[in-house]
mmCIF file of C-alpha atoms in Angstrom:
data_model
loop_
_atom_site.group_PDB
_atom_site.id
_atom_site.type_symbol
_atom_site.label_atom_id
_atom_site.label_comp_id
_atom_site.label_asym_id
_atom_site.label_seq_id
_atom_site.Cartn_x
_atom_site.Cartn_y
_atom_site.Cartn_z
ATOM 1 C CA MET A 1 -36.229 -26.656 -35.045
ATOM 2 C CA ARG A 2 -32.873 -26.678 -33.253
ATOM 3 C CA ALA A 3 -31.921 -23.600 -31.245
ATOM 4 C CA VAL A 4 -29.257 -22.573 -28.746
ATOM 5 C CA ARG A 5 -30.721 -22.330 -25.249
ATOM 6 C CA PHE A 6 -29.688 -21.906 -21.633
ATOM 7 C CA ASP A 7 -31.886 -22.688 -18.636
ATOM 8 C CA GLU A 8 -29.811 -21.003 -15.929
ATOM 9 C CA TRP A 9 -27.314 -18.167 -15.671
ATOM 10 C CA GLY A 10 -23.719 -19.271 -15.882
ATOM 11 C CA ASP A 11 -20.601 -19.854 -17.934
ATOM 12 C CA ARG A 12 -20.618 -21.359 -21.412
ATOM 13 C CA SER A 13 -21.264 -24.841 -19.976
ATOM 14 C CA VAL A 14 -24.961 -23.929 -19.573
ATOM 15 C CA LEU A 15 -25.365 -23.590 -23.345
ATOM 16 C CA HIS A 16 -27.047 -26.425 -25.221
ATOM 17 C CA VAL A 17 -29.030 -27.067 -28.382
ATOM 18 C CA ALA A 18 -32.699 -27.867 -27.862
ATOM 19 C CA GLU A 19 -35.627 -28.873 -30.069
ATOM 20 C CA VAL A 20 -38.201 -26.062 -29.925
ATOM 21 C CA PRO A 21 -41.205 -25.037 -32.042
ATOM 22 C CA VAL A 22 -40.612 -23.002 -35.189
ATOM 23 C CA PRO A 23 -41.889 -19.447 -34.500
ATOM 24 C CA ALA A 24 -45.340 -18.610 -35.805
ATOM 25 C CA VAL A 25 -45.638 -16.187 -38.724
ATOM 26 C CA GLU A 26 -47.199 -13.162 -37.019
ATOM 27 C CA PRO A 27 -48.498 -9.949 -38.627
ATOM 28 C CA GLY A 28 -45.742 -7.485 -39.486
ATOM 29 C CA ARG A 29 -43.008 -10.093 -39.098
ATOM 30 C CA VAL A 30 -40.970 -12.359 -41.350
ATOM 31 C CA LEU A 31 -39.761 -15.900 -40.728
ATOM 32 C CA VAL A 32 -36.183 -16.524 -41.848
ATOM 33 C CA ARG A 33 -34.358 -19.817 -42.327
ATOM 34 C CA VAL A 34 -31.016 -18.934 -40.749
ATOM 35 C CA ARG A 35 -27.898 -19.664 -42.811
ATOM 36 C CA ALA A 36 -25.445 -18.054 -40.357
ATOM 37 C CA ALA A 37 -25.612 -16.306 -36.975
ATOM 38 C CA GLY A 38 -22.867 -14.361 -35.258
ATOM 39 C CA ILE A 39 -21.752 -14.561 -31.649
ATOM 40 C CA ASN A 40 -20.714 -11.509 -29.638
ATOM 41 C CA PRO A 41 -18.901 -10.766 -26.356
ATOM 42 C CA GLY A 42 -21.997 -9.100 -24.921
ATOM 43 C CA GLU A 43 -23.856 -12.392 -25.109
ATOM 44 C CA SER A 44 -21.466 -13.871 -22.557
ATOM 45 C CA ALA A 45 -22.479 -11.138 -20.109
ATOM 46 C CA ILE A 46 -26.165 -11.722 -20.871
ATOM 47 C CA ARG A 47 -25.751 -15.463 -20.260
ATOM 48 C CA GLN A 48 -24.119 -14.755 -16.892
ATOM 49 C CA GLY A 49 -27.150 -12.725 -15.809
ATOM 50 C CA ALA A 50 -25.677 -9.230 -16.097
ATOM 51 C CA PHE A 51 -28.858 -7.818 -17.651
ATOM 52 C CA GLY A 52 -31.510 -10.102 -16.212
ATOM 53 C CA GLY A 53 -34.383 -11.477 -18.256
ATOM 54 C CA ASP A 54 -36.529 -14.581 -18.379
ATOM 55 C CA LEU A 55 -35.327 -18.182 -18.291
ATOM 56 C CA PRO A 56 -35.086 -20.398 -20.220
ATOM 57 C CA SER A 57 -33.605 -18.156 -22.888
ATOM 58 C CA GLY A 58 -32.468 -18.265 -26.462
ATOM 59 C CA GLN A 59 -29.403 -16.421 -27.647
ATOM 60 C CA GLY A 60 -28.126 -14.251 -30.470
ATOM 61 C CA THR A 61 -28.727 -11.015 -32.337
ATOM 62 C CA ASP A 62 -27.015 -11.203 -35.766
ATOM 63 C CA PHE A 63 -28.272 -13.444 -38.550
ATOM 64 C CA ALA A 64 -28.501 -13.927 -42.290
ATOM 65 C CA GLY A 65 -30.789 -16.292 -44.131
ATOM 66 C CA ILE A 66 -33.646 -16.850 -46.538
ATOM 67 C CA VAL A 67 -37.194 -15.604 -45.936
ATOM 68 C CA VAL A 68 -39.580 -18.565 -45.846
ATOM 69 C CA ALA A 69 -42.788 -16.763 -44.837
ATOM 70 C CA VAL A 70 -44.087 -13.222 -44.415
ATOM 71 C CA GLY A 71 -46.813 -12.126 -42.046
ATOM 72 C CA GLU A 72 -49.906 -10.127 -42.800
ATOM 73 C CA GLY A 73 -49.217 -6.473 -43.563
ATOM 74 C CA VAL A 74 -45.585 -6.922 -44.614
ATOM 75 C CA ASP A 75 -44.523 -4.960 -47.680
ATOM 76 C CA GLY A 76 -41.124 -4.859 -49.329
ATOM 77 C CA VAL A 77 -39.922 -8.283 -48.154
ATOM 78 C CA ASP A 78 -40.676 -11.381 -50.204
ATOM 79 C CA GLU A 79 -40.474 -15.104 -49.660
ATOM 80 C CA ARG A 80 -37.197 -16.660 -50.880
ATOM 81 C CA GLU A 81 -35.419 -13.303 -50.486
ATOM 82 C CA GLU A 82 -31.889 -13.458 -49.077
ATOM 83 C CA VAL A 83 -31.710 -11.138 -46.081
ATOM 84 C CA MET A 84 -29.581 -10.139 -43.110
ATOM 85 C CA GLY A 85 -30.665 -8.429 -39.935
ATOM 86 C CA TRP A 86 -31.023 -8.487 -36.184
ATOM 87 C CA SER A 87 -33.240 -9.842 -33.425
ATOM 88 C CA TRP A 88 -33.940 -8.152 -30.083
ATOM 89 C CA ASP A 89 -35.433 -11.411 -28.777
ATOM 90 C CA ARG A 90 -32.169 -13.309 -28.081
ATOM 91 C CA ALA A 91 -33.193 -15.732 -30.785
ATOM 92 C CA SER A 92 -30.924 -15.705 -33.848
ATOM 93 C CA GLN A 93 -28.749 -18.719 -32.950
ATOM 94 C CA ALA A 94 -31.297 -21.167 -34.297
ATOM 95 C CA GLU A 95 -32.480 -22.775 -37.518
ATOM 96 C CA TYR A 96 -35.303 -20.221 -37.837
ATOM 97 C CA VAL A 97 -35.839 -16.734 -36.479
ATOM 98 C CA SER A 98 -38.868 -14.428 -36.565
ATOM 99 C CA VAL A 99 -38.335 -10.658 -36.553
ATOM 100 C CA PRO A 100 -40.247 -7.502 -37.510
ATOM 101 C CA ALA A 101 -39.933 -6.893 -41.240
ATOM 102 C CA GLU A 102 -38.115 -3.602 -40.641
ATOM 103 C CA GLN A 103 -35.257 -5.495 -38.968
ATOM 104 C CA VAL A 104 -34.053 -7.152 -42.171
ATOM 105 C CA VAL A 105 -32.382 -5.806 -45.301
ATOM 106 C CA GLN A 106 -31.558 -7.520 -48.555
ATOM 107 C CA LYS A 107 -28.223 -9.311 -48.393
ATOM 108 C CA PRO A 108 -25.835 -8.000 -51.043
ATOM 109 C CA ARG A 109 -25.270 -10.747 -53.595
ATOM 110 C CA LEU A 110 -21.481 -10.644 -53.186
ATOM 111 C CA LEU A 111 -21.563 -10.859 -49.401
ATOM 112 C CA ASP A 112 -20.657 -14.301 -48.064
ATOM 113 C CA TRP A 113 -23.242 -15.919 -45.791
ATOM 114 C CA SER A 114 -20.835 -16.207 -42.867
ATOM 115 C CA VAL A 115 -19.915 -12.511 -43.107
ATOM 116 C CA ALA A 116 -23.559 -11.458 -43.410
ATOM 117 C CA GLY A 117 -24.593 -13.649 -40.488
ATOM 118 C CA GLY A 118 -22.115 -12.071 -38.101
ATOM 119 C CA PHE A 119 -22.514 -8.546 -39.386
ATOM 120 C CA ASP A 120 -25.112 -6.447 -37.599
ATOM 121 C CA VAL A 121 -23.747 -6.004 -34.075
ATOM 122 C CA VAL A 122 -20.166 -5.382 -35.202
ATOM 123 C CA ALA A 123 -21.053 -2.973 -37.988
ATOM 124 C CA THR A 124 -23.701 -0.923 -36.225
ATOM 125 C CA THR A 125 -21.694 -0.749 -32.992
ATOM 126 C CA ALA A 126 -18.684 0.479 -34.968
ATOM 127 C CA ALA A 127 -20.804 3.076 -36.739
ATOM 128 C CA ALA A 128 -22.204 4.305 -33.422
ATOM 129 C CA ALA A 129 -18.738 4.530 -31.884
ATOM 130 C CA VAL A 130 -17.346 6.526 -34.795
ATOM 131 C CA ARG A 131 -20.335 8.850 -34.799
ATOM 132 C CA ALA A 132 -19.922 9.425 -31.062
ATOM 133 C CA VAL A 133 -16.439 10.971 -31.404
ATOM 134 C CA ASP A 134 -17.284 12.877 -34.623
ATOM 135 C CA PRO A 135 -13.849 12.531 -36.279
ATOM 136 C CA ARG A 136 -12.512 14.827 -38.983
ATOM 137 C CA PRO A 137 -10.039 13.991 -41.759
ATOM 138 C CA GLY A 138 -6.497 14.549 -40.547
ATOM 139 C CA GLU A 139 -7.334 14.036 -36.875
ATOM 140 C CA THR A 140 -5.638 11.332 -34.807
ATOM 141 C CA VAL A 141 -7.833 8.720 -33.111
ATOM 142 C CA VAL A 142 -6.642 5.887 -30.865
ATOM 143 C CA VAL A 143 -8.589 2.616 -31.198
ATOM 144 C CA SER A 144 -8.154 -0.108 -28.570
ATOM 145 C CA GLY A 145 -8.807 -3.737 -29.491
ATOM 146 C CA ALA A 146 -8.272 -2.558 -33.045
ATOM 147 C CA ALA A 147 -8.125 -6.005 -34.641
ATOM 148 C CA GLY A 148 -11.283 -7.371 -33.042
ATOM 149 C CA GLY A 149 -14.653 -7.450 -34.755
ATOM 150 C CA VAL A 150 -15.812 -3.960 -33.744
ATOM 151 C CA GLY A 151 -12.302 -2.522 -33.496
ATOM 152 C CA GLY A 152 -11.323 -3.646 -36.969
ATOM 153 C CA PHE A 153 -14.505 -2.202 -38.443
ATOM 154 C CA VAL A 154 -13.977 1.080 -36.560
ATOM 155 C CA THR A 155 -10.403 1.294 -37.789
ATOM 156 C CA GLN A 156 -11.442 0.926 -41.412
ATOM 157 C CA LEU A 157 -14.363 3.359 -41.152
ATOM 158 C CA LEU A 158 -11.898 5.921 -39.829
ATOM 159 C CA THR A 159 -9.005 5.360 -42.247
ATOM 160 C CA ASN A 160 -11.417 5.385 -45.186
ATOM 161 C CA GLU A 161 -12.324 8.944 -44.152
ATOM 162 C CA GLY A 162 -8.716 10.110 -43.928
ATOM 163 C CA VAL A 163 -8.392 9.819 -40.145
ATOM 164 C CA ASP A 164 -4.990 8.913 -38.684
ATOM 165 C CA VAL A 165 -5.627 5.787 -36.589
ATOM 166 C CA ILE A 166 -3.257 4.597 -33.881
ATOM 167 C CA ALA A 167 -4.406 0.995 -33.579
ATOM 168 C CA VAL A 168 -3.737 -0.798 -30.277
ATOM 169 C CA ALA A 169 -3.447 -4.556 -30.808
ATOM 170 C CA SER A 170 -1.167 -7.547 -30.369
ATOM 171 C CA GLU A 171 1.848 -7.669 -32.653
ATOM 172 C CA ALA A 172 0.347 -10.648 -34.492
ATOM 173 C CA ASN A 173 -2.252 -8.250 -35.938
ATOM 174 C CA HIS A 174 0.041 -5.349 -36.826
ATOM 175 C CA GLU A 175 0.589 -6.356 -40.445
ATOM 176 C CA TRP A 176 -3.154 -6.602 -41.070
ATOM 177 C CA LEU A 177 -3.795 -3.237 -39.417
ATOM 178 C CA ALA A 178 -1.016 -1.591 -41.414
ATOM 179 C CA SER A 179 -2.648 -2.936 -44.583
ATOM 180 C CA LYS A 180 -5.749 -0.947 -43.558
ATOM 181 C CA ARG A 181 -3.638 2.248 -43.376
ATOM 182 C CA ALA A 182 -3.580 2.328 -39.558
ATOM 183 C CA ARG A 183 -0.478 2.795 -37.417
ATOM 184 C CA PRO A 184 -0.372 -0.240 -35.099
ATOM 185 C CA VAL A 185 1.044 -0.140 -31.584
ATOM 186 C CA ALA A 186 1.401 -2.973 -29.074
ATOM 187 C CA TYR A 187 -0.595 -2.877 -25.848
ATOM 188 C CA GLY A 188 0.965 -3.347 -22.429
ATOM 189 C CA ASP A 189 3.334 -1.395 -20.176
ATOM 190 C CA GLY A 190 4.490 1.886 -21.667
ATOM 191 C CA LEU A 191 1.520 2.190 -24.039
ATOM 192 C CA GLN A 192 0.893 5.847 -23.228
ATOM 193 C CA GLU A 193 4.485 6.739 -24.054
ATOM 194 C CA ARG A 194 4.399 4.752 -27.309
ATOM 195 C CA ILE A 195 1.228 6.538 -28.384
ATOM 196 C CA GLN A 196 2.701 9.931 -27.556
ATOM 197 C CA GLU A 197 5.782 9.124 -29.632
ATOM 198 C CA LEU A 198 3.548 8.382 -32.621
ATOM 199 C CA ALA A 199 1.116 11.265 -32.062
ATOM 200 C CA THR A 200 3.535 14.178 -32.151
ATOM 201 C CA ASN A 201 0.648 16.651 -32.488
ATOM 202 C CA GLY A 202 -1.479 15.001 -29.808
ATOM 203 C CA VAL A 203 -4.507 12.710 -29.912
ATOM 204 C CA ASP A 204 -7.945 14.068 -30.780
ATOM 205 C CA ALA A 205 -10.196 11.163 -29.785
ATOM 206 C CA LEU A 206 -10.201 7.588 -28.480
ATOM 207 C CA ILE A 207 -12.529 4.670 -29.184
ATOM 208 C CA ASP A 208 -12.301 1.812 -26.692
ATOM 209 C CA THR A 209 -13.500 -1.692 -27.511
ATOM 210 C CA HIS A 210 -11.607 -3.495 -24.739
ATOM 211 C CA GLY A 211 -11.918 -2.130 -21.208
ATOM 212 C CA GLU A 212 -11.874 0.690 -18.686
ATOM 213 C CA GLU A 213 -8.084 1.113 -18.676
ATOM 214 C CA TYR A 214 -8.382 2.682 -22.125
ATOM 215 C CA VAL A 215 -11.005 5.174 -20.992
ATOM 216 C CA ARG A 216 -8.557 6.296 -18.316
ATOM 217 C CA LEU A 217 -5.740 6.289 -20.872
ATOM 218 C CA GLY A 218 -7.755 8.739 -22.945
ATOM 219 C CA ILE A 219 -7.965 11.122 -20.005
ATOM 220 C CA ALA A 220 -4.220 10.723 -19.368
ATOM 221 C CA LEU A 221 -3.554 11.600 -23.007
ATOM 222 C CA GLY A 222 -5.438 14.861 -22.532
ATOM 223 C CA ILE A 223 -8.404 13.932 -24.721
ATOM 224 C CA PRO A 224 -11.649 15.755 -23.824
ATOM 225 C CA ALA A 225 -14.053 13.344 -22.137
ATOM 226 C CA ASP A 226 -16.749 13.972 -24.744
ATOM 227 C CA ARG A 227 -14.396 12.644 -27.417
ATOM 228 C CA ILE A 228 -13.733 9.377 -25.596
ATOM 229 C CA GLU A 229 -16.102 6.550 -26.523
ATOM 230 C CA THR A 230 -16.304 3.043 -25.075
ATOM 231 C CA ILE A 231 -18.523 0.156 -26.111
ATOM 232 C CA ILE A 232 -17.843 -1.854 -22.962
ATOM 233 C CA ALA A 233 -16.584 0.161 -19.951
ATOM 234 C CA PHE A 234 -19.858 1.819 -18.983
ATOM 235 C CA GLU A 235 -19.004 2.491 -15.350
ATOM 236 C CA ALA A 236 -15.709 4.171 -16.221
ATOM 237 C CA ALA A 237 -17.458 6.222 -18.910
ATOM 238 C CA GLY A 238 -19.934 7.489 -16.338
ATOM 239 C CA GLU A 239 -17.172 8.397 -13.922
ATOM 240 C CA VAL A 240 -15.228 10.569 -16.380
ATOM 241 C CA GLY A 241 -18.070 11.777 -18.611
ATOM 242 C CA ALA A 242 -17.087 9.725 -21.655
ATOM 243 C CA LYS A 243 -19.587 8.413 -24.187
ATOM 244 C CA ALA A 244 -20.890 4.848 -24.378
ATOM 245 C CA SER A 245 -22.812 4.490 -27.630
ATOM 246 C CA GLY A 246 -23.704 1.089 -29.064
ATOM 247 C CA SER A 247 -25.662 -0.806 -31.680
ATOM 248 C CA THR A 248 -29.032 0.310 -30.302
ATOM 249 C CA ASP A 249 -28.092 3.871 -31.314
ATOM 250 C CA THR A 250 -27.671 2.861 -34.968
ATOM 251 C CA ALA A 251 -30.278 0.083 -35.238
ATOM 252 C CA ASP A 252 -31.599 1.270 -38.571
ATOM 253 C CA PRO A 253 -32.079 -0.744 -41.770
ATOM 254 C CA GLU A 254 -30.674 2.056 -43.944
ATOM 255 C CA ILE A 255 -27.496 2.190 -41.859
ATOM 256 C CA LEU A 256 -27.174 -1.602 -41.902
ATOM 257 C CA GLY A 257 -27.703 -1.759 -45.653
ATOM 258 C CA ALA A 258 -25.146 0.959 -46.351
ATOM 259 C CA LEU A 259 -22.527 -0.735 -44.177
ATOM 260 C CA ALA A 260 -23.203 -4.109 -45.801
ATOM 261 C CA ASN A 261 -22.649 -2.601 -49.233
ATOM 262 C CA MET A 262 -19.299 -1.192 -48.091
ATOM 263 C CA VAL A 263 -18.145 -4.697 -47.234
ATOM 264 C CA ALA A 264 -19.640 -6.258 -50.360
ATOM 265 C CA GLU A 265 -17.826 -3.682 -52.501
ATOM 266 C CA GLY A 266 -14.496 -4.296 -50.741
ATOM 267 C CA ALA A 267 -14.202 -0.920 -49.008
ATOM 268 C CA ILE A 268 -14.147 -2.665 -45.609
ATOM 269 C CA GLU A 269 -13.053 -6.174 -44.686
ATOM 270 C CA LEU A 270 -14.850 -8.111 -41.964
ATOM 271 C CA PRO A 271 -12.755 -11.238 -41.380
ATOM 272 C CA VAL A 272 -14.438 -14.425 -40.213
ATOM 273 C CA ALA A 273 -12.112 -16.058 -37.712
ATOM 274 C CA ALA A 274 -14.023 -19.346 -37.472
ATOM 275 C CA THR A 275 -17.353 -21.023 -38.102
ATOM 276 C CA TYR A 276 -18.969 -23.665 -35.893
ATOM 277 C CA PRO A 277 -22.122 -25.789 -36.141
ATOM 278 C CA LEU A 278 -24.805 -25.092 -33.537
ATOM 279 C CA GLU A 279 -23.826 -28.224 -31.612
ATOM 280 C CA ARG A 280 -20.391 -26.716 -30.927
ATOM 281 C CA VAL A 281 -21.698 -23.457 -29.491
ATOM 282 C CA GLN A 282 -19.687 -23.958 -26.293
ATOM 283 C CA ASP A 283 -16.495 -24.316 -28.343
ATOM 284 C CA ALA A 284 -17.355 -21.165 -30.274
ATOM 285 C CA TYR A 285 -17.663 -19.151 -27.063
ATOM 286 C CA GLU A 286 -14.503 -20.695 -25.668
ATOM 287 C CA GLU A 287 -12.603 -19.266 -28.645
ATOM 288 C CA LEU A 288 -14.403 -15.933 -28.396
ATOM 289 C CA GLU A 289 -13.754 -15.531 -24.682
ATOM 290 C CA GLN A 290 -10.003 -15.934 -25.133
ATOM 291 C CA GLY A 291 -10.176 -12.353 -26.423
ATOM 292 C CA HIS A 292 -7.667 -12.462 -29.287
ATOM 293 C CA THR A 293 -9.919 -13.156 -32.245
ATOM 294 C CA ARG A 294 -9.488 -11.151 -35.437
ATOM 295 C CA GLY A 295 -12.954 -10.576 -36.822
ATOM 296 C CA LYS A 296 -16.081 -12.627 -36.150
ATOM 297 C CA ILE A 297 -16.939 -16.138 -35.021
ATOM 298 C CA VAL A 298 -20.096 -17.452 -36.652
ATOM 299 C CA LEU A 299 -22.504 -20.327 -36.004
ATOM 300 C CA VAL A 300 -23.866 -22.235 -38.999
ATOM 301 C CA PRO A 301 -27.171 -24.029 -38.247
#
């Protein structure tokens, strides 16, 4: 099969597509023919060696596809079933992926393959971030990077529950955010003052999907540290006592299935910014690393 690989730590130029063996069908696992696989900012850090690991390495967590084989002892997952899920083995950006059976759920029939393939990391990270700040209807929550994959999902989870969201994003995304019942605000100089003008009764919580400056903005806005959550600025979170929850905190098939149904039913939109074939994986990461993508970028094997 074809699979994305890198043999050394580095920038996106180290990525290539290699011919590798199809994974064996082991007990307790399922083999899935991948129809779509998402890419995520965290994978750039992994590729650059931020978290270590063995080389050569595969890449990717999110995927959706069709089960082609089930291992001994697997119940509740059948061959030819359309599924979506996640891999902890840096292996989803490939034509086939093998994962434990409990790491897949049935793909909702109305969910597009490209959306399903780029779903898990965004959705479960967003759910973890929202849970971390424990919002209540009527409260005001600032979301940074509010039009990105995780930020857009966070924004909609919050507004659907009656939370007032001040959504920090470029002006090009303000119309879309307003359509999700958020109150958009442009980033840049004077952001704190613009937020304070909108939040006349103060800000209750902040969810950061962009960088450490927003963790510090939360403190400047007078938000208690335990109601500031970041999915990226771990060092800053440690310094001020903020939270740093992520997809590993909500890696649960029931959570994934419930979130997928929300999107399939139209309660939440997960835009797909672009799709690329495996051979253009470097181009896909070039677009991702520009940092202004609305929604997900997805590879299609």
